[in-house]
């Protein structure tokens, strides 16, 4: 489903991603962990083309982009539709209701019929447990509810892959569970997901593979059982010790 080959990204002189290669099969959940500044967010943003990679190729589904060549705006727009992104800060439109937030992408970007988009948005908001909050504005919702609207909004674009960038780090502890539950349900339904998170329990329970990043590299990749009980690399061991 996803094939990343030799992906690199620099900001000026600063090389943030160095020769990242990764294959993700359809329906798999990859959890990415690593110290702050290791390049986790940049990798997700490159997959969503919010950042333009400096080199390498990314293939998602049957579309592929080679960043050693010039990439057209049209290619970027088409490619971006393949992934849905959920951010740490929910990034909802403050002056639109939950329903309007979820309808916006399909209607404006995909030019979907409004009625059809409304029905789909209602279904998605019901799916994330917000059937009774359709007409609420973001300020009337808790952080956990806003993030669930964020997930419904990403799903409304019918992406092949969902990318989560620390989706629960801005939440009060008592609200984390409701967002993780929605993510677990999605994983169970077979959505392909890449999740940057500090929630190790989620990684243990839901991930098919855990990636450990440090210094712009993927240092280690393993099943959660293997990763947490028998890490191979010294840098991984040190990182896991700090968590205890
Ligand atoms: P992580 O998500 O692992 O904390 P990031 O991908 O956010 O790491 O950041 C990796 C490195 O890239 C950091 O050193 C950060 O300061 C730098 N960086 C990220 N975005 C930018 C940017 N837009 N301009 C310059 N440097 C950036």
CSV table of N, CA, C and O and ligand atoms in Angstrom, one decimal, residues 11 14 16 35-42 51, ligand 1:
chain,number,residue,atom,x,y,z
A,11,UNK,N,15.9,21.1,5.7
A,11,UNK,CA,15.4,22.5,5.8
A,11,UNK,C,16.7,23.3,5.7
A,11,UNK,O,17.5,23.3,6.7
A,14,UNK,N,20.0,21.9,7.3
A,14,UNK,CA,19.6,20.9,8.3
A,14,UNK,C,18.9,19.7,7.6
A,14,UNK,O,17.8,19.8,7.1
A,16,UNK,N,16.9,16.6,7.9
A,16,UNK,CA,16.0,16.1,9.0
A,16,UNK,C,15.6,14.7,8.7
A,16,UNK,O,15.4,13.9,9.7
A,35,UNK,N,12.7,10.1,20.0
A,35,UNK,CA,12.8,11.4,20.7
A,35,UNK,C,12.3,12.6,19.9
A,35,UNK,O,12.2,12.5,18.7
A,36,UNK,N,12.1,13.6,20.6
A,36,UNK,CA,11.7,14.9,20.0
A,36,UNK,C,12.8,15.3,19.0
A,36,UNK,O,13.9,15.2,19.3
A,37,UNK,N,12.3,15.8,17.9
A,37,UNK,CA,13.3,16.3,16.9
A,37,UNK,C,13.9,15.2,16.0
A,37,UNK,O,14.8,15.5,15.2
A,38,UNK,N,13.4,14.0,16.1
A,38,UNK,CA,14.0,12.9,15.3
A,38,UNK,C,13.5,12.8,13.9
A,38,UNK,O,14.0,12.0,13.1
A,39,UNK,N,12.4,13.5,13.6
A,39,UNK,CA,11.9,13.6,12.2
A,39,UNK,C,10.6,12.9,12.0
A,39,UNK,O,10.1,12.8,10.9
A,40,UNK,N,9.9,12.5,13.1
A,40,UNK,CA,8.6,11.8,13.0
A,40,UNK,C,7.6,12.6,12.3
A,40,UNK,O,6.9,12.1,11.3
A,41,UNK,N,7.4,13.8,12.7
A,41,UNK,CA,6.3,14.7,12.1
A,41,UNK,C,6.7,15.0,10.7
A,41,UNK,O,5.8,15.0,9.8
A,42,UNK,N,8.0,15.3,10.5
A,42,UNK,CA,8.4,15.6,9.1
A,42,UNK,C,8.1,14.5,8.1
A,42,UNK,O,7.7,14.7,7.0
A,51,UNK,N,5.0,18.9,3.3
A,51,UNK,CA,6.4,19.3,3.0
A,51,UNK,C,6.8,18.6,1.7
A,51,UNK,O,6.3,17.5,1.5
B,1,LIG,P1,9.7,15.1,15.7
B,1,LIG,O1,8.3,15.0,15.1
B,1,LIG,O2,10.4,13.7,15.8
B,1,LIG,O3,9.7,15.8,17.0
B,1,LIG,P2,10.2,16.9,13.6
B,1,LIG,O4,10.0,16.2,12.4
B,1,LIG,O5,9.1,17.9,14.1
B,1,LIG,O6,10.6,15.9,14.7
B,1,LIG,O7,11.5,17.8,13.5
B,1,LIG,C1,12.8,17.3,13.1
B,1,LIG,C2,13.8,18.4,12.9
B,1,LIG,O8,13.4,19.2,11.9
B,1,LIG,C3,13.9,19.3,14.2
B,1,LIG,O9,15.2,19.6,14.3
B,1,LIG,C4,13.1,20.5,13.8
B,1,LIG,O10,13.6,21.6,14.4
B,1,LIG,C5,13.3,20.6,12.3
B,1,LIG,N1,12.2,21.2,11.5
B,1,LIG,C6,11.0,20.7,11.4
B,1,LIG,N2,10.2,21.5,10.7
B,1,LIG,C7,11.0,22.6,10.2
B,1,LIG,C8,10.8,23.7,9.4
B,1,LIG,N3,9.7,24.0,8.8
B,1,LIG,N4,11.9,24.5,9.2
B,1,LIG,C9,13.1,24.2,9.8
B,1,LIG,N5,13.4,23.2,10.6
B,1,LIG,C10,12.3,22.3,10.8
